[in-house]
mmCIF file of C-alpha atoms in Angstrom:
data_model
loop_
_atom_site.group_PDB
_atom_site.id
_atom_site.type_symbol
_atom_site.label_atom_id
_atom_site.label_comp_id
_atom_site.label_asym_id
_atom_site.label_seq_id
_atom_site.Cartn_x
_atom_site.Cartn_y
_atom_site.Cartn_z
ATOM 1 C CA MET A 1 -91.505 -35.802 27.956
ATOM 2 C CA ASN A 2 -93.864 -37.505 30.339
ATOM 3 C CA PRO A 3 -94.648 -41.260 30.217
ATOM 4 C CA PHE A 4 -98.042 -40.725 28.619
ATOM 5 C CA GLU A 5 -96.489 -38.755 25.763
ATOM 6 C CA LYS A 6 -93.861 -41.510 25.261
ATOM 7 C CA PHE A 7 -96.610 -44.141 25.278
ATOM 8 C CA MET A 8 -98.634 -42.260 22.643
ATOM 9 C CA LEU A 9 -95.523 -41.836 20.408
ATOM 10 C CA GLN A 10 -94.833 -45.551 20.627
ATOM 11 C CA ALA A 11 -98.469 -46.327 19.813
ATOM 12 C CA GLN A 12 -98.059 -44.236 16.696
ATOM 13 C CA GLY A 13 -94.972 -46.217 15.746
ATOM 14 C CA ARG A 14 -92.586 -43.480 16.217
ATOM 15 C CA ASP A 15 -89.144 -43.589 17.782
ATOM 16 C CA VAL A 16 -89.283 -41.943 21.204
ATOM 17 C CA ASP A 17 -85.498 -41.579 21.570
ATOM 18 C CA LEU A 18 -85.250 -39.817 18.185
ATOM 19 C CA GLU A 19 -88.105 -37.513 19.145
ATOM 20 C CA GLU A 20 -86.371 -36.496 22.421
ATOM 21 C CA LYS A 21 -83.068 -35.948 20.601
ATOM 22 C CA LEU A 22 -84.650 -33.784 18.000
ATOM 23 C CA LYS A 23 -86.422 -31.690 20.688
ATOM 24 C CA ARG A 24 -83.068 -31.132 22.458
ATOM 25 C CA GLN A 25 -81.416 -29.994 19.216
ATOM 26 C CA GLN A 26 -84.039 -27.228 18.799
ATOM 27 C CA ALA A 27 -84.730 -28.298 15.237
ATOM 28 C CA THR A 28 -87.628 -26.821 13.389
ATOM 29 C CA ASN A 29 -90.845 -28.777 12.963
ATOM 30 C CA VAL A 30 -90.183 -29.472 9.298
ATOM 31 C CA GLU A 31 -86.665 -30.737 10.056
ATOM 32 C CA ARG A 32 -87.946 -33.000 12.916
ATOM 33 C CA LEU A 33 -90.798 -34.310 10.654
ATOM 34 C CA PHE A 34 -88.433 -34.867 7.730
ATOM 35 C CA ARG A 35 -86.003 -36.788 9.892
ATOM 36 C CA ILE A 36 -88.759 -39.008 11.360
ATOM 37 C CA VAL A 37 -90.420 -39.689 8.052
ATOM 38 C CA TYR A 38 -87.432 -40.035 5.742
ATOM 39 C CA GLY A 39 -84.651 -40.767 8.121
ATOM 40 C CA ARG A 40 -82.378 -37.935 6.967
ATOM 41 C CA ASP A 41 -81.916 -34.235 7.170
ATOM 42 C CA LEU A 42 -83.203 -31.738 4.622
ATOM 43 C CA ASN A 43 -81.041 -31.121 1.607
ATOM 44 C CA ALA A 44 -80.077 -27.496 0.739
ATOM 45 C CA PHE A 45 -82.553 -27.565 -2.082
ATOM 46 C CA GLU A 46 -85.350 -28.776 0.130
ATOM 47 C CA ARG A 47 -84.515 -26.261 2.844
ATOM 48 C CA ARG A 48 -84.660 -23.437 0.247
ATOM 49 C CA LYS A 49 -87.948 -24.753 -1.012
ATOM 50 C CA VAL A 50 -89.454 -24.638 2.478
ATOM 51 C CA GLU A 51 -88.131 -21.141 3.087
ATOM 52 C CA SER A 52 -89.470 -19.853 -0.214
ATOM 53 C CA LEU A 53 -92.953 -21.450 0.556
ATOM 54 C CA ALA A 54 -92.944 -19.638 3.920
ATOM 55 C CA ALA A 55 -91.891 -16.347 2.411
ATOM 56 C CA ALA A 56 -94.526 -16.667 -0.247
ATOM 57 C CA LEU A 57 -97.216 -17.286 2.371
ATOM 58 C CA ASN A 58 -95.694 -14.560 4.651
ATOM 59 C CA THR A 59 -95.315 -16.951 7.628
ATOM 60 C CA THR A 60 -92.611 -18.972 9.380
ATOM 61 C CA VAL A 61 -91.026 -22.270 8.401
ATOM 62 C CA ASP A 62 -92.688 -23.987 11.323
ATOM 63 C CA ASP A 63 -96.154 -23.271 10.144
ATOM 64 C CA ASP A 64 -98.200 -26.415 9.620
ATOM 65 C CA TYR A 65 -99.595 -25.280 6.297
ATOM 66 C CA VAL A 66 -96.046 -24.707 4.950
ATOM 67 C CA ILE A 67 -95.025 -28.237 6.099
ATOM 68 C CA HIS A 68 -98.122 -29.671 4.536
ATOM 69 C CA LEU A 69 -97.468 -27.945 1.165
ATOM 70 C CA PHE A 70 -93.819 -29.022 1.245
ATOM 71 C CA LEU A 71 -94.713 -32.677 1.831
ATOM 72 C CA CYS A 72 -97.453 -32.527 -0.804
ATOM 73 C CA SER A 73 -94.928 -31.131 -3.347
ATOM 74 C CA LEU A 74 -92.545 -34.016 -2.455
ATOM 75 C CA GLN A 75 -95.263 -36.593 -2.814
ATOM 76 C CA GLY A 76 -96.251 -35.072 -6.198
ATOM 77 C CA GLN A 77 -92.653 -35.332 -7.375
ATOM 78 C CA ILE A 78 -92.546 -38.901 -6.325
ATOM 79 C CA ALA A 79 -95.871 -39.655 -7.992
ATOM 80 C CA ILE A 80 -94.589 -38.109 -11.256
ATOM 81 C CA HIS A 81 -91.447 -40.180 -11.010
ATOM 82 C CA VAL A 82 -93.466 -43.357 -10.449
ATOM 83 C CA LEU A 83 -95.758 -42.529 -13.333
ATOM 84 C CA ARG A 84 -92.705 -41.998 -15.674
ATOM 85 C CA LYS A 85 -91.310 -45.371 -14.556
ATOM 86 C CA ILE A 86 -94.662 -47.017 -15.270
ATOM 87 C CA ASP A 87 -94.812 -45.428 -18.665
ATOM 88 C CA GLU A 88 -91.259 -46.548 -19.508
ATOM 89 C CA THR A 89 -92.064 -50.049 -18.313
ATOM 90 C CA TYR A 90 -95.268 -50.079 -20.439
ATOM 91 C CA LYS A 91 -93.343 -49.019 -23.508
ATOM 92 C CA ALA A 92 -90.690 -51.625 -22.898
ATOM 93 C CA ILE A 93 -93.317 -54.294 -22.610
ATOM 94 C CA VAL A 94 -95.034 -53.232 -25.765
ATOM 95 C CA GLU A 95 -91.616 -53.276 -27.692
ATOM 96 C CA ASP A 96 -90.790 -56.667 -26.276
ATOM 97 C CA GLY A 97 -94.226 -57.997 -27.334
ATOM 98 C CA ASP A 98 -93.640 -56.712 -30.893
ATOM 99 C CA ASN A 99 -90.196 -58.239 -30.889
ATOM 100 C CA LEU A 100 -91.600 -61.599 -29.579
ATOM 101 C CA ARG A 101 -94.098 -61.696 -32.484
ATOM 102 C CA LYS A 102 -91.248 -61.244 -34.976
ATOM 103 C CA ILE A 103 -88.936 -63.878 -33.449
ATOM 104 C CA PRO A 104 -90.597 -67.099 -34.705
ATOM 105 C CA ALA A 105 -90.672 -65.894 -38.343
ATOM 106 C CA ASP A 106 -87.143 -64.620 -38.081
ATOM 107 C CA LYS A 107 -85.715 -67.757 -36.423
ATOM 108 C CA THR A 108 -87.527 -70.279 -38.517
ATOM 109 C CA GLY A 109 -87.659 -68.373 -41.749
ATOM 110 C CA ILE A 110 -91.145 -69.565 -42.368
ATOM 111 C CA SER A 111 -93.491 -67.274 -44.138
ATOM 112 C CA ALA A 112 -97.297 -67.541 -44.542
ATOM 113 C CA TRP A 113 -96.776 -69.109 -48.055
ATOM 114 C CA MET A 114 -94.532 -71.797 -46.538
ATOM 115 C CA SER A 115 -97.094 -72.540 -43.941
ATOM 116 C CA TRP A 116 -99.833 -73.068 -46.528
ATOM 117 C CA ALA A 117 -97.444 -75.159 -48.599
ATOM 118 C CA SER A 118 -96.879 -77.349 -45.550
ATOM 119 C CA VAL A 119 -100.649 -77.766 -44.986
ATOM 120 C CA LEU A 120 -101.087 -78.763 -48.654
ATOM 121 C CA MET A 121 -98.233 -81.268 -48.411
ATOM 122 C CA ILE A 122 -99.883 -82.811 -45.362
ATOM 123 C CA ALA A 123 -103.285 -83.003 -47.186
ATOM 124 C CA ALA A 124 -101.653 -84.597 -50.255
ATOM 125 C CA SER A 125 -99.824 -87.180 -48.114
ATOM 126 C CA LEU A 126 -103.049 -88.003 -46.321
ATOM 127 C CA LEU A 127 -104.962 -88.475 -49.568
ATOM 128 C CA GLY A 128 -102.014 -90.622 -50.909
ATOM 129 C CA SER A 129 -102.252 -92.806 -47.763
ATOM 130 C CA ILE A 130 -105.974 -93.271 -48.201
ATOM 131 C CA TRP A 131 -105.509 -94.250 -51.841
ATOM 132 C CA ILE A 132 -102.720 -96.717 -50.903
ATOM 133 C CA ALA A 133 -104.884 -98.301 -48.187
ATOM 134 C CA GLY A 134 -107.826 -98.630 -50.625
ATOM 135 C CA THR A 135 -105.548 -100.230 -53.146
ATOM 136 C CA ILE A 136 -104.234 -102.729 -50.677
ATOM 137 C CA ASN A 137 -107.753 -103.506 -49.533
ATOM 138 C CA ARG A 138 -108.979 -104.057 -53.181
ATOM 139 C CA LEU A 139 -106.017 -106.314 -54.011
ATOM 140 C CA SER A 140 -106.474 -108.454 -50.828
ATOM 141 C CA HIS A 141 -110.143 -108.876 -51.707
ATOM 142 C CA GLN A 142 -109.254 -109.900 -55.275
ATOM 143 C CA LEU A 143 -106.710 -112.378 -53.895
ATOM 144 C CA ASP A 144 -109.307 -113.870 -51.577
ATOM 145 C CA MET A 145 -111.668 -114.310 -54.534
ATOM 146 C CA ILE A 146 -109.005 -116.022 -56.619
ATOM 147 C CA GLY A 147 -108.048 -118.281 -53.728
ATOM 148 C CA ALA A 148 -111.649 -119.200 -53.019
ATOM 149 C CA SER A 149 -112.351 -120.146 -56.581
ATOM 150 C CA SER A 150 -109.345 -122.444 -56.819
ATOM 151 C CA MET A 151 -109.988 -124.161 -53.534
ATOM 152 C CA VAL A 152 -110.849 -127.881 -53.769
ATOM 153 C CA ARG A 153 -114.225 -128.771 -52.279
ATOM 154 C CA PRO A 154 -115.233 -132.213 -51.211
ATOM 155 C CA GLN A 155 -118.085 -133.854 -53.108
ATOM 156 C CA ALA A 156 -120.338 -136.689 -51.958
ATOM 157 C CA GLY A 157 -119.828 -139.952 -53.790
ATOM 158 C CA PRO A 158 -122.415 -142.175 -55.332
ATOM 159 C CA SER A 159 -122.642 -144.197 -52.185
ATOM 160 C CA GLY A 160 -123.398 -141.226 -49.908
ATOM 161 C CA ASN A 161 -121.277 -139.658 -47.280
ATOM 162 C CA SER A 162 -118.859 -142.519 -46.738
ATOM 163 C CA ASP A 163 -117.275 -142.095 -50.186
ATOM 164 C CA VAL A 164 -115.821 -138.583 -50.267
ATOM 165 C CA ARG A 165 -113.869 -137.533 -53.351
ATOM 166 C CA TRP A 166 -111.611 -134.596 -53.831
ATOM 167 C CA ARG A 167 -111.772 -132.751 -57.131
#
């Protein structure tokens, strides 16, 4: 491998040493690509899948179209797996949401009737407090009137201001 090819592989983010090692092993293109992309060798199942694709297309395993179809099938399997996980997560979230709505009623034991009864009790206590405050205000006003009427007022005497008498 010349220095320019090494430089181009490094620019693509590929491992130059791994590329050279794979070329020396005389691995097929799909094996080299799979090792570079996934970091492992082909499984027996995956190898059979590549061979059956090549046989169906009447070509070799190293054909670019076979490699492309194989990688697309792997990506499709991964996409289906991810979609299943997303669906399971969505269902779990929906179930947890339903459970969260039921928890306050289960934990506190409060039903809708009890909530309305509490609101009525608060309204009744508020009206009772207003009635008590009005009663206290009325009584204090009456006491002020009684006290004002019994209060002794000074009166001017027959000689004017100098002779003040108290009643």
